[in-house]
């Protein structure tokens, strides 16, 4: 059995401030349906820089049309923003946010998701990998 994964181009979008990347993509590309409907939801794996990865459901605005490029990007931005907020709220030690001294990035945190080496502003979303059989998505993120 072969792989059924599809690679989706999401431009080059900062997870901390996505508006510039969204503007660069333009209205036409943002409205492209990347995952056609009918579709109730997909599962997006949030893994990059997390010691405890998680999954989130993403639902399209239109069940019958499917998910647009913009819906996917904004969904991922929302999810990562939420993860970083929860991490900060669940860390017993705030000092983990400071530089570890080993690199220009921060050390690992001790909250729910155990974020390591990056701040939200470091993360750039560029690609998604979608499997229509499992309806699951993984992400291509650079820092």
Short mmCIF file of the C-alpha atoms (twelve columns), coordinates in Angstrom:
data_MODEL
# 
_entry.id   MODEL 
# 
loop_
_atom_site.group_PDB 
_atom_site.id 
_atom_site.type_symbol 
_atom_site.label_atom_id 
_atom_site.label_alt_id 
_atom_site.label_comp_id 
_atom_site.label_asym_id 
_atom_site.label_seq_id 
_atom_site.Cartn_x 
_atom_site.Cartn_y 
_atom_site.Cartn_z 
_atom_site.pdbx_PDB_model_num 
ATOM 1   C CA . UNK A 1   0.000   0.000  0.000  1 
ATOM 2   C CA . UNK A 2   1.477   3.388  -1.042 1 
ATOM 3   C CA . UNK A 3   1.368   6.717  0.686  1 
ATOM 4   C CA . UNK A 4   -1.659  8.876  0.068  1 
ATOM 5   C CA . UNK A 5   -0.196  12.074 1.523  1 
ATOM 6   C CA . UNK A 6   -0.591  15.345 -0.386 1 
ATOM 7   C CA . UNK A 7   1.845   18.248 0.014  1 
ATOM 8   C CA . UNK A 8   0.140   21.630 0.415  1 
ATOM 9   C CA . UNK A 9   1.964   24.935 -0.174 1 
ATOM 10  C CA . UNK A 10  1.045   27.417 2.563  1 
ATOM 11  C CA . UNK A 11  3.362   30.242 1.543  1 
ATOM 12  C CA . UNK A 12  5.742   31.508 4.213  1 
ATOM 13  C CA . UNK A 13  3.796   32.714 7.250  1 
ATOM 14  C CA . UNK A 14  5.002   33.774 10.708 1 
ATOM 15  C CA . UNK A 15  2.970   32.057 13.420 1 
ATOM 16  C CA . UNK A 16  3.330   35.111 15.688 1 
ATOM 17  C CA . UNK A 17  2.343   37.726 13.086 1 
ATOM 18  C CA . UNK A 18  0.758   36.062 10.061 1 
ATOM 19  C CA . UNK A 19  -0.772  39.124 8.355  1 
ATOM 20  C CA . UNK A 20  2.258   39.941 6.186  1 
ATOM 21  C CA . UNK A 21  2.510   36.354 4.911  1 
ATOM 22  C CA . UNK A 22  -1.230  36.217 4.257  1 
ATOM 23  C CA . UNK A 23  -1.052  39.494 2.313  1 
ATOM 24  C CA . UNK A 24  1.858   38.141 0.251  1 
ATOM 25  C CA . UNK A 25  -0.231  35.119 -0.752 1 
ATOM 26  C CA . UNK A 26  -3.049  37.330 -2.043 1 
ATOM 27  C CA . UNK A 27  -6.802  36.878 -1.991 1 
ATOM 28  C CA . UNK A 28  -6.953  34.397 -4.849 1 
ATOM 29  C CA . UNK A 29  -4.455  31.941 -3.345 1 
ATOM 30  C CA . UNK A 30  -5.942  32.303 0.138  1 
ATOM 31  C CA . UNK A 31  -9.383  31.295 -1.134 1 
ATOM 32  C CA . UNK A 32  -8.084  28.172 -2.929 1 
ATOM 33  C CA . UNK A 33  -9.767  25.010 -1.612 1 
ATOM 34  C CA . UNK A 34  -6.850  22.777 -0.575 1 
ATOM 35  C CA . UNK A 35  -8.915  20.016 1.037  1 
ATOM 36  C CA . UNK A 36  -12.218 19.544 -0.769 1 
ATOM 37  C CA . UNK A 37  -15.477 18.735 0.985  1 
ATOM 38  C CA . UNK A 38  -17.720 17.403 2.089  1 
ATOM 39  C CA . UNK A 39  -15.646 17.549 5.227  1 
ATOM 40  C CA . UNK A 40  -16.576 17.681 8.907  1 
ATOM 41  C CA . UNK A 41  -13.032 18.149 10.276 1 
ATOM 42  C CA . UNK A 42  -9.394  17.130 9.982  1 
ATOM 43  C CA . UNK A 43  -6.840  16.449 12.714 1 
ATOM 44  C CA . UNK A 44  -3.731  18.615 12.730 1 
ATOM 45  C CA . UNK A 45  -0.657  17.302 14.522 1 
ATOM 46  C CA . UNK A 46  1.159   20.026 16.465 1 
ATOM 47  C CA . UNK A 47  4.665   18.634 16.928 1 
ATOM 48  C CA . UNK A 48  7.400   21.100 16.050 1 
ATOM 49  C CA . UNK A 49  9.319   22.224 19.147 1 
ATOM 50  C CA . UNK A 50  6.973   20.343 21.513 1 
ATOM 51  C CA . UNK A 51  8.205   17.655 23.887 1 
ATOM 52  C CA . UNK A 52  4.559   16.597 24.310 1 
ATOM 53  C CA . UNK A 53  2.960   16.813 20.846 1 
ATOM 54  C CA . UNK A 54  -0.782  17.256 20.527 1 
ATOM 55  C CA . UNK A 55  -3.562  17.175 17.921 1 
ATOM 56  C CA . UNK A 56  -6.346  19.643 17.218 1 
ATOM 57  C CA . UNK A 57  -9.501  19.390 15.142 1 
ATOM 58  C CA . UNK A 58  -9.915  21.946 12.384 1 
ATOM 59  C CA . UNK A 59  -13.389 22.411 10.927 1 
ATOM 60  C CA . UNK A 60  -14.055 24.204 7.628  1 
ATOM 61  C CA . UNK A 61  -16.321 27.242 7.462  1 
ATOM 62  C CA . UNK A 62  -18.241 25.377 4.758  1 
ATOM 63  C CA . UNK A 63  -18.748 21.648 5.309  1 
ATOM 64  C CA . UNK A 64  -19.607 21.157 1.628  1 
ATOM 65  C CA . UNK A 65  -16.697 23.159 0.153  1 
ATOM 66  C CA . UNK A 66  -13.860 21.995 2.404  1 
ATOM 67  C CA . UNK A 67  -10.835 23.876 3.767  1 
ATOM 68  C CA . UNK A 68  -9.200  26.858 2.106  1 
ATOM 69  C CA . UNK A 69  -5.529  27.781 2.353  1 
ATOM 70  C CA . UNK A 70  -6.481  30.704 4.599  1 
ATOM 71  C CA . UNK A 71  -8.573  28.530 6.943  1 
ATOM 72  C CA . UNK A 72  -5.671  26.106 7.344  1 
ATOM 73  C CA . UNK A 73  -3.134  28.876 8.000  1 
ATOM 74  C CA . UNK A 74  -5.369  30.743 10.457 1 
ATOM 75  C CA . UNK A 75  -6.246  27.463 12.188 1 
ATOM 76  C CA . UNK A 76  -2.584  26.563 12.669 1 
ATOM 77  C CA . UNK A 77  -1.780  30.086 13.919 1 
ATOM 78  C CA . UNK A 78  -4.643  29.847 16.423 1 
ATOM 79  C CA . UNK A 79  -3.533  26.392 17.584 1 
ATOM 80  C CA . UNK A 80  0.126   27.325 18.090 1 
ATOM 81  C CA . UNK A 81  -0.847  30.556 19.856 1 
ATOM 82  C CA . UNK A 82  -3.070  28.508 22.174 1 
ATOM 83  C CA . UNK A 83  -0.285  25.968 22.846 1 
ATOM 84  C CA . UNK A 84  2.215   28.707 23.766 1 
ATOM 85  C CA . UNK A 85  -0.358  30.393 26.041 1 
ATOM 86  C CA . UNK A 86  -1.194  27.126 27.817 1 
ATOM 87  C CA . UNK A 87  2.511   26.386 28.174 1 
ATOM 88  C CA . UNK A 88  3.112   29.699 29.910 1 
ATOM 89  C CA . UNK A 89  0.115   29.149 32.198 1 
ATOM 90  C CA . UNK A 90  1.187   25.629 33.192 1 
ATOM 91  C CA . UNK A 91  4.921   26.186 33.754 1 
ATOM 92  C CA . UNK A 92  5.896   25.912 37.398 1 
ATOM 93  C CA . UNK A 93  9.143   27.816 36.666 1 
ATOM 94  C CA . UNK A 94  9.105   31.033 34.655 1 
ATOM 95  C CA . UNK A 95  12.924  31.010 34.374 1 
ATOM 96  C CA . UNK A 96  12.684  28.286 31.704 1 
ATOM 97  C CA . UNK A 97  11.687  31.022 29.217 1 
ATOM 98  C CA . UNK A 98  15.133  32.584 29.512 1 
ATOM 99  C CA . UNK A 99  18.053  31.653 27.299 1 
ATOM 100 C CA . UNK A 100 19.624  28.357 28.216 1 
ATOM 101 C CA . UNK A 101 23.132  29.709 27.580 1 
ATOM 102 C CA . UNK A 102 23.723  26.963 24.994 1 
ATOM 103 C CA . UNK A 103 22.158  28.763 22.032 1 
ATOM 104 C CA . UNK A 104 20.429  31.963 21.008 1 
ATOM 105 C CA . UNK A 105 17.106  30.219 21.625 1 
ATOM 106 C CA . UNK A 106 15.463  29.546 24.936 1 
ATOM 107 C CA . UNK A 107 15.770  26.395 26.981 1 
ATOM 108 C CA . UNK A 108 13.059  23.769 27.382 1 
ATOM 109 C CA . UNK A 109 9.993   24.650 29.408 1 
ATOM 110 C CA . UNK A 110 8.246   22.465 31.954 1 
ATOM 111 C CA . UNK A 111 4.594   23.170 31.166 1 
ATOM 112 C CA . UNK A 112 1.966   20.946 29.562 1 
ATOM 113 C CA . UNK A 113 3.594   20.828 26.106 1 
ATOM 114 C CA . UNK A 114 7.290   21.105 27.129 1 
ATOM 115 C CA . UNK A 115 8.220   23.627 24.421 1 
ATOM 116 C CA . UNK A 116 11.919  23.648 23.624 1 
ATOM 117 C CA . UNK A 117 14.326  25.963 21.853 1 
ATOM 118 C CA . UNK A 118 11.821  28.419 20.350 1 
ATOM 119 C CA . UNK A 119 9.507   31.347 20.951 1 
ATOM 120 C CA . UNK A 120 6.325   31.613 18.880 1 
ATOM 121 C CA . UNK A 121 7.937   34.454 16.898 1 
ATOM 122 C CA . UNK A 122 10.643  32.066 15.665 1 
ATOM 123 C CA . UNK A 123 8.210   29.783 13.841 1 
ATOM 124 C CA . UNK A 124 7.427   30.046 10.120 1 
ATOM 125 C CA . UNK A 125 4.708   27.851 8.598  1 
ATOM 126 C CA . UNK A 126 5.348   26.899 4.973  1 
ATOM 127 C CA . UNK A 127 3.917   23.474 4.142  1 
ATOM 128 C CA . UNK A 128 1.296   20.991 5.251  1 
ATOM 129 C CA . UNK A 129 1.178   17.284 4.524  1 
ATOM 130 C CA . UNK A 130 -2.360  15.940 4.355  1 
ATOM 131 C CA . UNK A 131 -3.491  12.325 4.263  1 
ATOM 132 C CA . UNK A 132 -7.052  12.128 2.879  1 
ATOM 133 C CA . UNK A 133 -7.436  8.525  4.067  1 
ATOM 134 C CA . UNK A 134 -6.822  9.309  7.750  1 
ATOM 135 C CA . UNK A 135 -7.846  12.989 7.435  1 
ATOM 136 C CA . UNK A 136 -4.738  13.958 9.374  1 
ATOM 137 C CA . UNK A 137 -2.254  16.733 8.687  1 
ATOM 138 C CA . UNK A 138 1.339   17.300 9.729  1 
ATOM 139 C CA . UNK A 139 3.111   20.632 9.300  1 
ATOM 140 C CA . UNK A 140 6.287   21.958 7.747  1 
ATOM 141 C CA . UNK A 141 7.610   24.665 10.057 1 
ATOM 142 C CA . UNK A 142 10.979  26.415 9.958  1 
ATOM 143 C CA . UNK A 143 12.631  28.601 12.553 1 
# 
